[in-house]
């Protein structure tokens, strides 16, 4: 795909989009503006037989909360300062999502490290989106890292969450060419176009595997 600025954006297509009956139940973790969260909601209203059951955020006034309000999706704010340990925090996430009968967790811009409490409870059922072509540029500031490294292609990766940050099994990736004129903002914009196209597909692939085993 080449957009109006001649940027090369490559995103994988699924030959057949999986169907779910009953709808797959998603729980969302988000800390930021929530554009990936909104893309998931939109996919659930069109191609994806998914129900976005609940949002958990650690930031009270983030964009994701506003999106939940806009689409009438229930949400909780969990302030990490109110928990003694990361494990306690994750146990709260588990309790909330269990109560909503969540099958798959989507980390749509979740800015907290999770513990094995959560990872083991939802083993192979937590999907994260990261703004680089993993295994390159793990951690924070992935876009800045790519620009500093002077690479010519970067992108985004949807992967299963495992204990080591940004290291789980890769589900899908999208690639974007970096131009001389690109800066952090322009690159973020291009990468997010791809994120919104691959995240729901990666969640559907993960959900299909989960339904086949349960
Ligand atoms: C995304 O770029 C994602 O790759 C990273 O956090 C960002 C969240 O953006 N993990 P948004 O809140 O979904 O707009």
mmCIF file with all atom_site columns, C-alpha atoms and ligand atoms in Angstrom:
data_model
loop_
_atom_site.group_PDB
_atom_site.id
_atom_site.type_symbol
_atom_site.label_atom_id
_atom_site.label_alt_id
_atom_site.label_comp_id
_atom_site.label_asym_id
_atom_site.label_entity_id
_atom_site.label_seq_id
_atom_site.pdbx_PDB_ins_code
_atom_site.Cartn_x
_atom_site.Cartn_y
_atom_site.Cartn_z
_atom_site.occupancy
_atom_site.B_iso_or_equiv
_atom_site.pdbx_formal_charge
_atom_site.auth_seq_id
_atom_site.auth_comp_id
_atom_site.auth_asym_id
_atom_site.auth_atom_id
_atom_site.pdbx_PDB_model_num
ATOM   1   C CA . UNK A 1 1   ? 0.000   0.000   0.000  1.00 0.00 ? 1   UNK A CA 1
ATOM   2   C CA . UNK A 1 2   ? 1.382   3.446   -0.885 1.00 0.00 ? 2   UNK A CA 1
ATOM   3   C CA . UNK A 1 3   ? -0.376  6.439   0.618  1.00 0.00 ? 3   UNK A CA 1
ATOM   4   C CA . UNK A 1 4   ? -0.727  9.949   -0.807 1.00 0.00 ? 4   UNK A CA 1
ATOM   5   C CA . UNK A 1 5   ? 2.778   10.903  0.418  1.00 0.00 ? 5   UNK A CA 1
ATOM   6   C CA . UNK A 1 6   ? 4.399   7.923   -1.311 1.00 0.00 ? 6   UNK A CA 1
ATOM   7   C CA . UNK A 1 7   ? 5.134   6.268   2.025  1.00 0.00 ? 7   UNK A CA 1
ATOM   8   C CA . UNK A 1 8   ? 5.372   2.554   1.680  1.00 0.00 ? 8   UNK A CA 1
ATOM   9   C CA . UNK A 1 9   ? 3.185   0.857   4.242  1.00 0.00 ? 9   UNK A CA 1
ATOM   10  C CA . UNK A 1 10  ? 2.970   -2.894  4.317  1.00 0.00 ? 10  UNK A CA 1
ATOM   11  C CA . UNK A 1 11  ? 0.373   -4.659  6.389  1.00 0.00 ? 11  UNK A CA 1
ATOM   12  C CA . UNK A 1 12  ? -0.494  -8.348  6.201  1.00 0.00 ? 12  UNK A CA 1
ATOM   13  C CA . UNK A 1 13  ? -3.931  -9.465  5.075  1.00 0.00 ? 13  UNK A CA 1
ATOM   14  C CA . UNK A 1 14  ? -5.686  -12.533 6.437  1.00 0.00 ? 14  UNK A CA 1
ATOM   15  C CA . UNK A 1 15  ? -6.922  -14.829 3.699  1.00 0.00 ? 15  UNK A CA 1
ATOM   16  C CA . UNK A 1 16  ? -9.998  -15.574 5.773  1.00 0.00 ? 16  UNK A CA 1
ATOM   17  C CA . UNK A 1 17  ? -11.078 -13.554 8.782  1.00 0.00 ? 17  UNK A CA 1
ATOM   18  C CA . UNK A 1 18  ? -12.047 -15.882 11.678 1.00 0.00 ? 18  UNK A CA 1
ATOM   19  C CA . UNK A 1 19  ? -15.670 -15.851 12.860 1.00 0.00 ? 19  UNK A CA 1
ATOM   20  C CA . UNK A 1 20  ? -16.727 -16.221 16.496 1.00 0.00 ? 20  UNK A CA 1
ATOM   21  C CA . UNK A 1 21  ? -20.053 -17.419 17.777 1.00 0.00 ? 21  UNK A CA 1
ATOM   22  C CA . UNK A 1 22  ? -20.570 -16.421 20.541 1.00 0.00 ? 22  UNK A CA 1
ATOM   23  C CA . UNK A 1 23  ? -18.548 -13.233 20.170 1.00 0.00 ? 23  UNK A CA 1
ATOM   24  C CA . UNK A 1 24  ? -15.102 -13.257 21.677 1.00 0.00 ? 24  UNK A CA 1
ATOM   25  C CA . UNK A 1 25  ? -14.938 -11.247 24.915 1.00 0.00 ? 25  UNK A CA 1
ATOM   26  C CA . UNK A 1 26  ? -12.102 -8.689  25.045 1.00 0.00 ? 26  UNK A CA 1
ATOM   27  C CA . UNK A 1 27  ? -10.655 -6.821  28.008 1.00 0.00 ? 27  UNK A CA 1
ATOM   28  C CA . UNK A 1 28  ? -8.537  -3.768  27.183 1.00 0.00 ? 28  UNK A CA 1
ATOM   29  C CA . UNK A 1 29  ? -5.581  -2.296  29.079 1.00 0.00 ? 29  UNK A CA 1
ATOM   30  C CA . UNK A 1 30  ? -4.687  1.229   27.959 1.00 0.00 ? 30  UNK A CA 1
ATOM   31  C CA . UNK A 1 31  ? -2.796  4.197   29.379 1.00 0.00 ? 31  UNK A CA 1
ATOM   32  C CA . UNK A 1 32  ? -2.656  6.651   26.489 1.00 0.00 ? 32  UNK A CA 1
ATOM   33  C CA . UNK A 1 33  ? -4.705  8.462   23.922 1.00 0.00 ? 33  UNK A CA 1
ATOM   34  C CA . UNK A 1 34  ? -6.515  5.263   22.986 1.00 0.00 ? 34  UNK A CA 1
ATOM   35  C CA . UNK A 1 35  ? -6.340  5.241   19.197 1.00 0.00 ? 35  UNK A CA 1
ATOM   36  C CA . UNK A 1 36  ? -5.655  1.487   19.161 1.00 0.00 ? 36  UNK A CA 1
ATOM   37  C CA . UNK A 1 37  ? -8.497  0.942   21.613 1.00 0.00 ? 37  UNK A CA 1
ATOM   38  C CA . UNK A 1 38  ? -10.822 2.847   19.284 1.00 0.00 ? 38  UNK A CA 1
ATOM   39  C CA . UNK A 1 39  ? -9.610  0.833   16.281 1.00 0.00 ? 39  UNK A CA 1
ATOM   40  C CA . UNK A 1 40  ? -10.483 -2.375  18.148 1.00 0.00 ? 40  UNK A CA 1
ATOM   41  C CA . UNK A 1 41  ? -13.942 -1.018  18.984 1.00 0.00 ? 41  UNK A CA 1
ATOM   42  C CA . UNK A 1 42  ? -14.503 -0.067  15.335 1.00 0.00 ? 42  UNK A CA 1
ATOM   43  C CA . UNK A 1 43  ? -13.411 -3.507  14.114 1.00 0.00 ? 43  UNK A CA 1
ATOM   44  C CA . UNK A 1 44  ? -15.876 -5.073  16.581 1.00 0.00 ? 44  UNK A CA 1
ATOM   45  C CA . UNK A 1 45  ? -18.651 -3.095  14.918 1.00 0.00 ? 45  UNK A CA 1
ATOM   46  C CA . UNK A 1 46  ? -17.684 -4.291  11.443 1.00 0.00 ? 46  UNK A CA 1
ATOM   47  C CA . UNK A 1 47  ? -15.603 -7.363  10.698 1.00 0.00 ? 47  UNK A CA 1
ATOM   48  C CA . UNK A 1 48  ? -14.645 -8.767  14.121 1.00 0.00 ? 48  UNK A CA 1
ATOM   49  C CA . UNK A 1 49  ? -17.196 -10.805 16.142 1.00 0.00 ? 49  UNK A CA 1
ATOM   50  C CA . UNK A 1 50  ? -15.848 -9.354  19.366 1.00 0.00 ? 50  UNK A CA 1
ATOM   51  C CA . UNK A 1 51  ? -17.362 -7.705  22.380 1.00 0.00 ? 51  UNK A CA 1
ATOM   52  C CA . UNK A 1 52  ? -15.206 -5.076  24.052 1.00 0.00 ? 52  UNK A CA 1
ATOM   53  C CA . UNK A 1 53  ? -16.355 -5.799  27.579 1.00 0.00 ? 53  UNK A CA 1
ATOM   54  C CA . UNK A 1 54  ? -14.262 -3.476  29.729 1.00 0.00 ? 54  UNK A CA 1
ATOM   55  C CA . UNK A 1 55  ? -11.324 -1.053  29.785 1.00 0.00 ? 55  UNK A CA 1
ATOM   56  C CA . UNK A 1 56  ? -8.818  -0.829  32.626 1.00 0.00 ? 56  UNK A CA 1
ATOM   57  C CA . UNK A 1 57  ? -6.549  2.198   32.716 1.00 0.00 ? 57  UNK A CA 1
ATOM   58  C CA . UNK A 1 58  ? -3.929  3.323   35.203 1.00 0.00 ? 58  UNK A CA 1
ATOM   59  C CA . UNK A 1 59  ? -4.368  6.974   34.157 1.00 0.00 ? 59  UNK A CA 1
ATOM   60  C CA . UNK A 1 60  ? -7.576  8.669   35.190 1.00 0.00 ? 60  UNK A CA 1
ATOM   61  C CA . UNK A 1 61  ? -7.682  11.395  32.569 1.00 0.00 ? 61  UNK A CA 1
ATOM   62  C CA . UNK A 1 62  ? -6.223  9.599   29.558 1.00 0.00 ? 62  UNK A CA 1
ATOM   63  C CA . UNK A 1 63  ? -7.800  9.612   26.105 1.00 0.00 ? 63  UNK A CA 1
ATOM   64  C CA . UNK A 1 64  ? -8.724  5.941   26.345 1.00 0.00 ? 64  UNK A CA 1
ATOM   65  C CA . UNK A 1 65  ? -11.155 6.701   29.193 1.00 0.00 ? 65  UNK A CA 1
ATOM   66  C CA . UNK A 1 66  ? -12.858 9.339   27.047 1.00 0.00 ? 66  UNK A CA 1
ATOM   67  C CA . UNK A 1 67  ? -13.188 6.827   24.239 1.00 0.00 ? 67  UNK A CA 1
ATOM   68  C CA . UNK A 1 68  ? -14.772 4.307   26.633 1.00 0.00 ? 68  UNK A CA 1
ATOM   69  C CA . UNK A 1 69  ? -17.293 6.984   27.654 1.00 0.00 ? 69  UNK A CA 1
ATOM   70  C CA . UNK A 1 70  ? -17.949 7.900   24.040 1.00 0.00 ? 70  UNK A CA 1
ATOM   71  C CA . UNK A 1 71  ? -18.695 4.287   23.071 1.00 0.00 ? 71  UNK A CA 1
ATOM   72  C CA . UNK A 1 72  ? -20.446 3.437   26.328 1.00 0.00 ? 72  UNK A CA 1
ATOM   73  C CA . UNK A 1 73  ? -17.915 0.833   27.373 1.00 0.00 ? 73  UNK A CA 1
ATOM   74  C CA . UNK A 1 74  ? -17.482 0.170   31.096 1.00 0.00 ? 74  UNK A CA 1
ATOM   75  C CA . UNK A 1 75  ? -14.114 1.073   32.571 1.00 0.00 ? 75  UNK A CA 1
ATOM   76  C CA . UNK A 1 76  ? -12.062 1.018   35.771 1.00 0.00 ? 76  UNK A CA 1
ATOM   77  C CA . UNK A 1 77  ? -9.163  3.213   36.797 1.00 0.00 ? 77  UNK A CA 1
ATOM   78  C CA . UNK A 1 78  ? -6.561  1.367   38.853 1.00 0.00 ? 78  UNK A CA 1
ATOM   79  C CA . UNK A 1 79  ? -4.071  3.784   40.393 1.00 0.00 ? 79  UNK A CA 1
ATOM   80  C CA . UNK A 1 80  ? -0.866  1.834   41.008 1.00 0.00 ? 80  UNK A CA 1
ATOM   81  C CA . UNK A 1 81  ? -0.056  4.058   43.998 1.00 0.00 ? 81  UNK A CA 1
ATOM   82  C CA . UNK A 1 82  ? -2.910  2.388   45.831 1.00 0.00 ? 82  UNK A CA 1
ATOM   83  C CA . UNK A 1 83  ? -1.296  -1.066  45.563 1.00 0.00 ? 83  UNK A CA 1
ATOM   84  C CA . UNK A 1 84  ? 1.636   -2.346  47.562 1.00 0.00 ? 84  UNK A CA 1
ATOM   85  C CA . UNK A 1 85  ? 3.068   -4.635  44.917 1.00 0.00 ? 85  UNK A CA 1
ATOM   86  C CA . UNK A 1 86  ? 2.818   -5.164  41.163 1.00 0.00 ? 86  UNK A CA 1
ATOM   87  C CA . UNK A 1 87  ? 1.374   -8.601  41.927 1.00 0.00 ? 87  UNK A CA 1
ATOM   88  C CA . UNK A 1 88  ? -1.452  -7.039  43.963 1.00 0.00 ? 88  UNK A CA 1
ATOM   89  C CA . UNK A 1 89  ? -2.140  -4.697  41.096 1.00 0.00 ? 89  UNK A CA 1
ATOM   90  C CA . UNK A 1 90  ? -2.272  -7.531  38.590 1.00 0.00 ? 90  UNK A CA 1
ATOM   91  C CA . UNK A 1 91  ? -4.566  -9.551  40.861 1.00 0.00 ? 91  UNK A CA 1
ATOM   92  C CA . UNK A 1 92  ? -7.021  -6.659  40.681 1.00 0.00 ? 92  UNK A CA 1
ATOM   93  C CA . UNK A 1 93  ? -6.873  -6.715  36.898 1.00 0.00 ? 93  UNK A CA 1
ATOM   94  C CA . UNK A 1 94  ? -7.537  -10.466 36.970 1.00 0.00 ? 94  UNK A CA 1
ATOM   95  C CA . UNK A 1 95  ? -10.517 -10.065 39.287 1.00 0.00 ? 95  UNK A CA 1
ATOM   96  C CA . UNK A 1 96  ? -12.079 -7.332  37.190 1.00 0.00 ? 96  UNK A CA 1
ATOM   97  C CA . UNK A 1 97  ? -11.582 -9.178  33.909 1.00 0.00 ? 97  UNK A CA 1
ATOM   98  C CA . UNK A 1 98  ? -12.751 -12.479 35.383 1.00 0.00 ? 98  UNK A CA 1
ATOM   99  C CA . UNK A 1 99  ? -15.918 -10.710 36.495 1.00 0.00 ? 99  UNK A CA 1
ATOM   100 C CA . UNK A 1 100 ? -16.446 -9.620  32.892 1.00 0.00 ? 100 UNK A CA 1
ATOM   101 C CA . UNK A 1 101 ? -15.688 -13.122 31.553 1.00 0.00 ? 101 UNK A CA 1
ATOM   102 C CA . UNK A 1 102 ? -12.826 -11.760 29.462 1.00 0.00 ? 102 UNK A CA 1
ATOM   103 C CA . UNK A 1 103 ? -11.228 -14.291 27.130 1.00 0.00 ? 103 UNK A CA 1
ATOM   104 C CA . UNK A 1 104 ? -8.488  -12.208 25.507 1.00 0.00 ? 104 UNK A CA 1
ATOM   105 C CA . UNK A 1 105 ? -6.657  -9.181  26.941 1.00 0.00 ? 105 UNK A CA 1
ATOM   106 C CA . UNK A 1 106 ? -5.468  -6.471  24.559 1.00 0.00 ? 106 UNK A CA 1
ATOM   107 C CA . UNK A 1 107 ? -2.706  -4.134  25.674 1.00 0.00 ? 107 UNK A CA 1
ATOM   108 C CA . UNK A 1 108 ? -3.522  -1.106  23.548 1.00 0.00 ? 108 UNK A CA 1
ATOM   109 C CA . UNK A 1 109 ? -0.835  1.308   24.724 1.00 0.00 ? 109 UNK A CA 1
ATOM   110 C CA . UNK A 1 110 ? -0.438  -0.100  28.256 1.00 0.00 ? 110 UNK A CA 1
ATOM   111 C CA . UNK A 1 111 ? 2.482   1.607   29.971 1.00 0.00 ? 111 UNK A CA 1
ATOM   112 C CA . UNK A 1 112 ? 3.001   -0.760  32.881 1.00 0.00 ? 112 UNK A CA 1
ATOM   113 C CA . UNK A 1 113 ? 5.065   -3.899  33.267 1.00 0.00 ? 113 UNK A CA 1
ATOM   114 C CA . UNK A 1 114 ? 2.887   -6.868  34.158 1.00 0.00 ? 114 UNK A CA 1
ATOM   115 C CA . UNK A 1 115 ? 3.878   -9.790  36.366 1.00 0.00 ? 115 UNK A CA 1
ATOM   116 C CA . UNK A 1 116 ? 3.582   -13.538 35.981 1.00 0.00 ? 116 UNK A CA 1
ATOM   117 C CA . UNK A 1 117 ? 0.365   -13.336 38.006 1.00 0.00 ? 117 UNK A CA 1
ATOM   118 C CA . UNK A 1 118 ? -1.425  -11.897 35.002 1.00 0.00 ? 118 UNK A CA 1
ATOM   119 C CA . UNK A 1 119 ? 0.637   -13.622 32.319 1.00 0.00 ? 119 UNK A CA 1
ATOM   120 C CA . UNK A 1 120 ? 0.061   -17.089 33.795 1.00 0.00 ? 120 UNK A CA 1
ATOM   121 C CA . UNK A 1 121 ? -3.648  -16.499 34.346 1.00 0.00 ? 121 UNK A CA 1
ATOM   122 C CA . UNK A 1 122 ? -4.093  -15.418 30.713 1.00 0.00 ? 122 UNK A CA 1
ATOM   123 C CA . UNK A 1 123 ? -1.335  -17.535 29.216 1.00 0.00 ? 123 UNK A CA 1
ATOM   124 C CA . UNK A 1 124 ? -1.053  -16.951 25.426 1.00 0.00 ? 124 UNK A CA 1
ATOM   125 C CA . UNK A 1 125 ? -4.121  -14.720 25.652 1.00 0.00 ? 125 UNK A CA 1
ATOM   126 C CA . UNK A 1 126 ? -2.551  -11.268 26.122 1.00 0.00 ? 126 UNK A CA 1
ATOM   127 C CA . UNK A 1 127 ? -1.731  -9.340  22.940 1.00 0.00 ? 127 UNK A CA 1
ATOM   128 C CA . UNK A 1 128 ? 0.456   -6.222  22.923 1.00 0.00 ? 128 UNK A CA 1
ATOM   129 C CA . UNK A 1 129 ? 1.152   -3.726  20.152 1.00 0.00 ? 129 UNK A CA 1
ATOM   130 C CA . UNK A 1 130 ? 4.667   -2.254  19.966 1.00 0.00 ? 130 UNK A CA 1
ATOM   131 C CA . UNK A 1 131 ? 5.851   0.538   17.612 1.00 0.00 ? 131 UNK A CA 1
ATOM   132 C CA . UNK A 1 132 ? 8.868   -1.206  16.059 1.00 0.00 ? 132 UNK A CA 1
ATOM   133 C CA . UNK A 1 133 ? 9.739   -4.296  14.100 1.00 0.00 ? 133 UNK A CA 1
ATOM   134 C CA . UNK A 1 134 ? 10.625  -6.498  17.048 1.00 0.00 ? 134 UNK A CA 1
ATOM   135 C CA . UNK A 1 135 ? 13.106  -7.799  18.067 1.00 0.00 ? 135 UNK A CA 1
ATOM   136 C CA . UNK A 1 136 ? 14.585  -4.404  17.128 1.00 0.00 ? 136 UNK A CA 1
ATOM   137 C CA . UNK A 1 137 ? 13.992  -1.443  19.421 1.00 0.00 ? 137 UNK A CA 1
ATOM   138 C CA . UNK A 1 138 ? 12.368  -2.950  22.482 1.00 0.00 ? 138 UNK A CA 1
ATOM   139 C CA . UNK A 1 139 ? 11.196  -0.872  25.406 1.00 0.00 ? 139 UNK A CA 1
ATOM   140 C CA . UNK A 1 140 ? 10.198  2.752   25.533 1.00 0.00 ? 140 UNK A CA 1
ATOM   141 C CA . UNK A 1 141 ? 10.992  5.352   22.843 1.00 0.00 ? 141 UNK A CA 1
ATOM   142 C CA . UNK A 1 142 ? 11.031  2.709   20.106 1.00 0.00 ? 142 UNK A CA 1
ATOM   143 C CA . UNK A 1 143 ? 10.401  5.306   17.383 1.00 0.00 ? 143 UNK A CA 1
ATOM   144 C CA . UNK A 1 144 ? 13.182  7.549   18.662 1.00 0.00 ? 144 UNK A CA 1
ATOM   145 C CA . UNK A 1 145 ? 15.489  4.519   18.793 1.00 0.00 ? 145 UNK A CA 1
ATOM   146 C CA . UNK A 1 146 ? 14.709  3.686   15.151 1.00 0.00 ? 146 UNK A CA 1
ATOM   147 C CA . UNK A 1 147 ? 15.412  7.261   14.020 1.00 0.00 ? 147 UNK A CA 1
ATOM   148 C CA . UNK A 1 148 ? 18.661  7.370   15.971 1.00 0.00 ? 148 UNK A CA 1
ATOM   149 C CA . UNK A 1 149 ? 19.790  4.055   14.492 1.00 0.00 ? 149 UNK A CA 1
ATOM   150 C CA . UNK A 1 150 ? 19.163  5.512   11.012 1.00 0.00 ? 150 UNK A CA 1
ATOM   151 C CA . UNK A 1 151 ? 17.278  2.408   9.862  1.00 0.00 ? 151 UNK A CA 1
ATOM   152 C CA . UNK A 1 152 ? 15.341  2.789   6.623  1.00 0.00 ? 152 UNK A CA 1
ATOM   153 C CA . UNK A 1 153 ? 12.409  0.560   7.505  1.00 0.00 ? 153 UNK A CA 1
ATOM   154 C CA . UNK A 1 154 ? 10.549  0.279   10.780 1.00 0.00 ? 154 UNK A CA 1
ATOM   155 C CA . UNK A 1 155 ? 6.987   -0.583  11.728 1.00 0.00 ? 155 UNK A CA 1
ATOM   156 C CA . UNK A 1 156 ? 4.911   -2.220  14.405 1.00 0.00 ? 156 UNK A CA 1
ATOM   157 C CA . UNK A 1 157 ? 4.551   -5.642  15.947 1.00 0.00 ? 157 UNK A CA 1
ATOM   158 C CA . UNK A 1 158 ? 1.592   -7.363  17.552 1.00 0.00 ? 158 UNK A CA 1
ATOM   159 C CA . UNK A 1 159 ? 2.851   -10.084 19.867 1.00 0.00 ? 159 UNK A CA 1
ATOM   160 C CA . UNK A 1 160 ? 1.908   -12.345 22.730 1.00 0.00 ? 160 UNK A CA 1
ATOM   161 C CA . UNK A 1 161 ? 2.910   -10.946 26.119 1.00 0.00 ? 161 UNK A CA 1
ATOM   162 C CA . UNK A 1 162 ? 5.468   -12.989 27.993 1.00 0.00 ? 162 UNK A CA 1
ATOM   163 C CA . UNK A 1 163 ? 7.570   -12.281 31.056 1.00 0.00 ? 163 UNK A CA 1
ATOM   164 C CA . UNK A 1 164 ? 10.407  -10.554 29.265 1.00 0.00 ? 164 UNK A CA 1
ATOM   165 C CA . UNK A 1 165 ? 9.176   -7.196  27.952 1.00 0.00 ? 165 UNK A CA 1
ATOM   166 C CA . UNK A 1 166 ? 8.534   -7.025  24.165 1.00 0.00 ? 166 UNK A CA 1
ATOM   167 C CA . UNK A 1 167 ? 9.843   -10.562 23.672 1.00 0.00 ? 167 UNK A CA 1
ATOM   168 C CA . UNK A 1 168 ? 6.792   -12.780 23.227 1.00 0.00 ? 168 UNK A CA 1
ATOM   169 C CA . UNK A 1 169 ? 5.800   -14.682 20.132 1.00 0.00 ? 169 UNK A CA 1
ATOM   170 C CA . UNK A 1 170 ? 5.261   -12.386 17.148 1.00 0.00 ? 170 UNK A CA 1
ATOM   171 C CA . UNK A 1 171 ? 1.775   -12.616 15.648 1.00 0.00 ? 171 UNK A CA 1
ATOM   172 C CA . UNK A 1 172 ? 1.770   -9.946  12.912 1.00 0.00 ? 172 UNK A CA 1
ATOM   173 C CA . UNK A 1 173 ? 3.964   -7.057  11.796 1.00 0.00 ? 173 UNK A CA 1
ATOM   174 C CA . UNK A 1 174 ? 3.480   -4.032  9.593  1.00 0.00 ? 174 UNK A CA 1
ATOM   175 C CA . UNK A 1 175 ? 6.368   -2.196  7.917  1.00 0.00 ? 175 UNK A CA 1
ATOM   176 C CA . UNK A 1 176 ? 6.859   1.443   6.983  1.00 0.00 ? 176 UNK A CA 1
ATOM   177 C CA . UNK A 1 177 ? 9.662   3.154   5.059  1.00 0.00 ? 177 UNK A CA 1
ATOM   178 C CA . UNK A 1 178 ? 11.481  5.956   6.893  1.00 0.00 ? 178 UNK A CA 1
ATOM   179 C CA . UNK A 1 179 ? 12.095  9.043   4.780  1.00 0.00 ? 179 UNK A CA 1
ATOM   180 C CA . UNK A 1 180 ? 14.788  11.682  5.267  1.00 0.00 ? 180 UNK A CA 1
ATOM   181 C CA . UNK A 1 181 ? 12.058  14.144  6.162  1.00 0.00 ? 181 UNK A CA 1
ATOM   182 C CA . UNK A 1 182 ? 10.536  11.976  8.882  1.00 0.00 ? 182 UNK A CA 1
ATOM   183 C CA . UNK A 1 183 ? 10.593  13.023  12.496 1.00 0.00 ? 183 UNK A CA 1
ATOM   184 C CA . UNK A 1 184 ? 9.091   11.352  15.546 1.00 0.00 ? 184 UNK A CA 1
ATOM   185 C CA . UNK A 1 185 ? 5.632   12.753  14.939 1.00 0.00 ? 185 UNK A CA 1
ATOM   186 C CA . UNK A 1 186 ? 5.385   11.877  11.260 1.00 0.00 ? 186 UNK A CA 1
ATOM   187 C CA . UNK A 1 187 ? 6.738   8.393   11.887 1.00 0.00 ? 187 UNK A CA 1
ATOM   188 C CA . UNK A 1 188 ? 4.391   7.817   14.807 1.00 0.00 ? 188 UNK A CA 1
ATOM   189 C CA . UNK A 1 189 ? 1.490   8.822   12.579 1.00 0.00 ? 189 UNK A CA 1
ATOM   190 C CA . UNK A 1 190 ? 2.489   6.355   9.850  1.00 0.00 ? 190 UNK A CA 1
ATOM   191 C CA . UNK A 1 191 ? 3.169   3.552   12.318 1.00 0.00 ? 191 UNK A CA 1
ATOM   192 C CA . UNK A 1 192 ? -0.174  4.058   14.018 1.00 0.00 ? 192 UNK A CA 1
ATOM   193 C CA . UNK A 1 193 ? -2.016  3.719   10.701 1.00 0.00 ? 193 UNK A CA 1
ATOM   194 C CA . UNK A 1 194 ? -0.485  0.245   10.540 1.00 0.00 ? 194 UNK A CA 1
ATOM   195 C CA . UNK A 1 195 ? -1.093  -0.535  14.207 1.00 0.00 ? 195 UNK A CA 1
ATOM   196 C CA . UNK A 1 196 ? -4.791  0.080   13.716 1.00 0.00 ? 196 UNK A CA 1
ATOM   197 C CA . UNK A 1 197 ? -4.764  -2.322  10.770 1.00 0.00 ? 197 UNK A CA 1
ATOM   198 C CA . UNK A 1 198 ? -2.890  -5.181  12.406 1.00 0.00 ? 198 UNK A CA 1
ATOM   199 C CA . UNK A 1 199 ? -3.895  -5.200  16.071 1.00 0.00 ? 199 UNK A CA 1
ATOM   200 C CA . UNK A 1 200 ? -7.455  -6.459  15.653 1.00 0.00 ? 200 UNK A CA 1
ATOM   201 C CA . UNK A 1 201 ? -6.263  -9.102  13.188 1.00 0.00 ? 201 UNK A CA 1
ATOM   202 C CA . UNK A 1 202 ? -3.636  -10.308 15.663 1.00 0.00 ? 202 UNK A CA 1
ATOM   203 C CA . UNK A 1 203 ? -6.288  -10.423 18.389 1.00 0.00 ? 203 UNK A CA 1
ATOM   204 C CA . UNK A 1 204 ? -8.566  -12.454 16.106 1.00 0.00 ? 204 UNK A CA 1
ATOM   205 C CA . UNK A 1 205 ? -5.747  -14.913 15.340 1.00 0.00 ? 205 UNK A CA 1
ATOM   206 C CA . UNK A 1 206 ? -5.075  -15.290 19.077 1.00 0.00 ? 206 UNK A CA 1
ATOM   207 C CA . UNK A 1 207 ? -8.779  -15.679 19.843 1.00 0.00 ? 207 UNK A CA 1
ATOM   208 C CA . UNK A 1 208 ? -9.160  -18.380 17.205 1.00 0.00 ? 208 UNK A CA 1
ATOM   209 C CA . UNK A 1 209 ? -6.347  -20.406 18.793 1.00 0.00 ? 209 UNK A CA 1
ATOM   210 C CA . UNK A 1 210 ? -7.879  -19.909 22.239 1.00 0.00 ? 210 UNK A CA 1
ATOM   211 C CA . UNK A 1 211 ? -11.352 -21.042 21.160 1.00 0.00 ? 211 UNK A CA 1
ATOM   212 C CA . UNK A 1 212 ? -9.860  -24.118 19.478 1.00 0.00 ? 212 UNK A CA 1
ATOM   213 C CA . UNK A 1 213 ? -8.270  -25.207 22.752 1.00 0.00 ? 213 UNK A CA 1
ATOM   214 C CA . UNK A 1 214 ? -11.041 -24.451 25.227 1.00 0.00 ? 214 UNK A CA 1
HETATM 215 C C1 . LIG B 2 .   ? 1.077   2.786   20.379 1.00 0.00 ? 1   LIG B C1 1
HETATM 216 O O1 . LIG B 2 .   ? 1.884   3.446   19.441 1.00 0.00 ? 1   LIG B O1 1
HETATM 217 C C2 . LIG B 2 .   ? 1.647   1.452   20.775 1.00 0.00 ? 1   LIG B C2 1
HETATM 218 O O2 . LIG B 2 .   ? 2.519   0.931   19.834 1.00 0.00 ? 1   LIG B O2 1
HETATM 219 C C3 . LIG B 2 .   ? 2.383   1.757   22.041 1.00 0.00 ? 1   LIG B C3 1
HETATM 220 O O3 . LIG B 2 .   ? 1.656   2.766   22.660 1.00 0.00 ? 1   LIG B O3 1
HETATM 221 C C4 . LIG B 2 .   ? 0.996   3.547   21.679 1.00 0.00 ? 1   LIG B C4 1
HETATM 222 C C5 . LIG B 2 .   ? -0.411  3.736   22.129 1.00 0.00 ? 1   LIG B C5 1
HETATM 223 O O4 . LIG B 2 .   ? -1.123  4.630   21.314 1.00 0.00 ? 1   LIG B O4 1
HETATM 224 N N1 . LIG B 2 .   ? 2.492   0.559   22.838 1.00 0.00 ? 1   LIG B N1 1
HETATM 225 P P1 . LIG B 2 .   ? -2.691  4.793   21.472 1.00 0.00 ? 1   LIG B P1 1
HETATM 226 O O5 . LIG B 2 .   ? -2.958  5.145   22.927 1.00 0.00 ? 1   LIG B O5 1
HETATM 227 O O6 . LIG B 2 .   ? -3.323  3.499   21.102 1.00 0.00 ? 1   LIG B O6 1
HETATM 228 O O7 . LIG B 2 .   ? -3.064  5.904   20.554 1.00 0.00 ? 1   LIG B O7 1
#
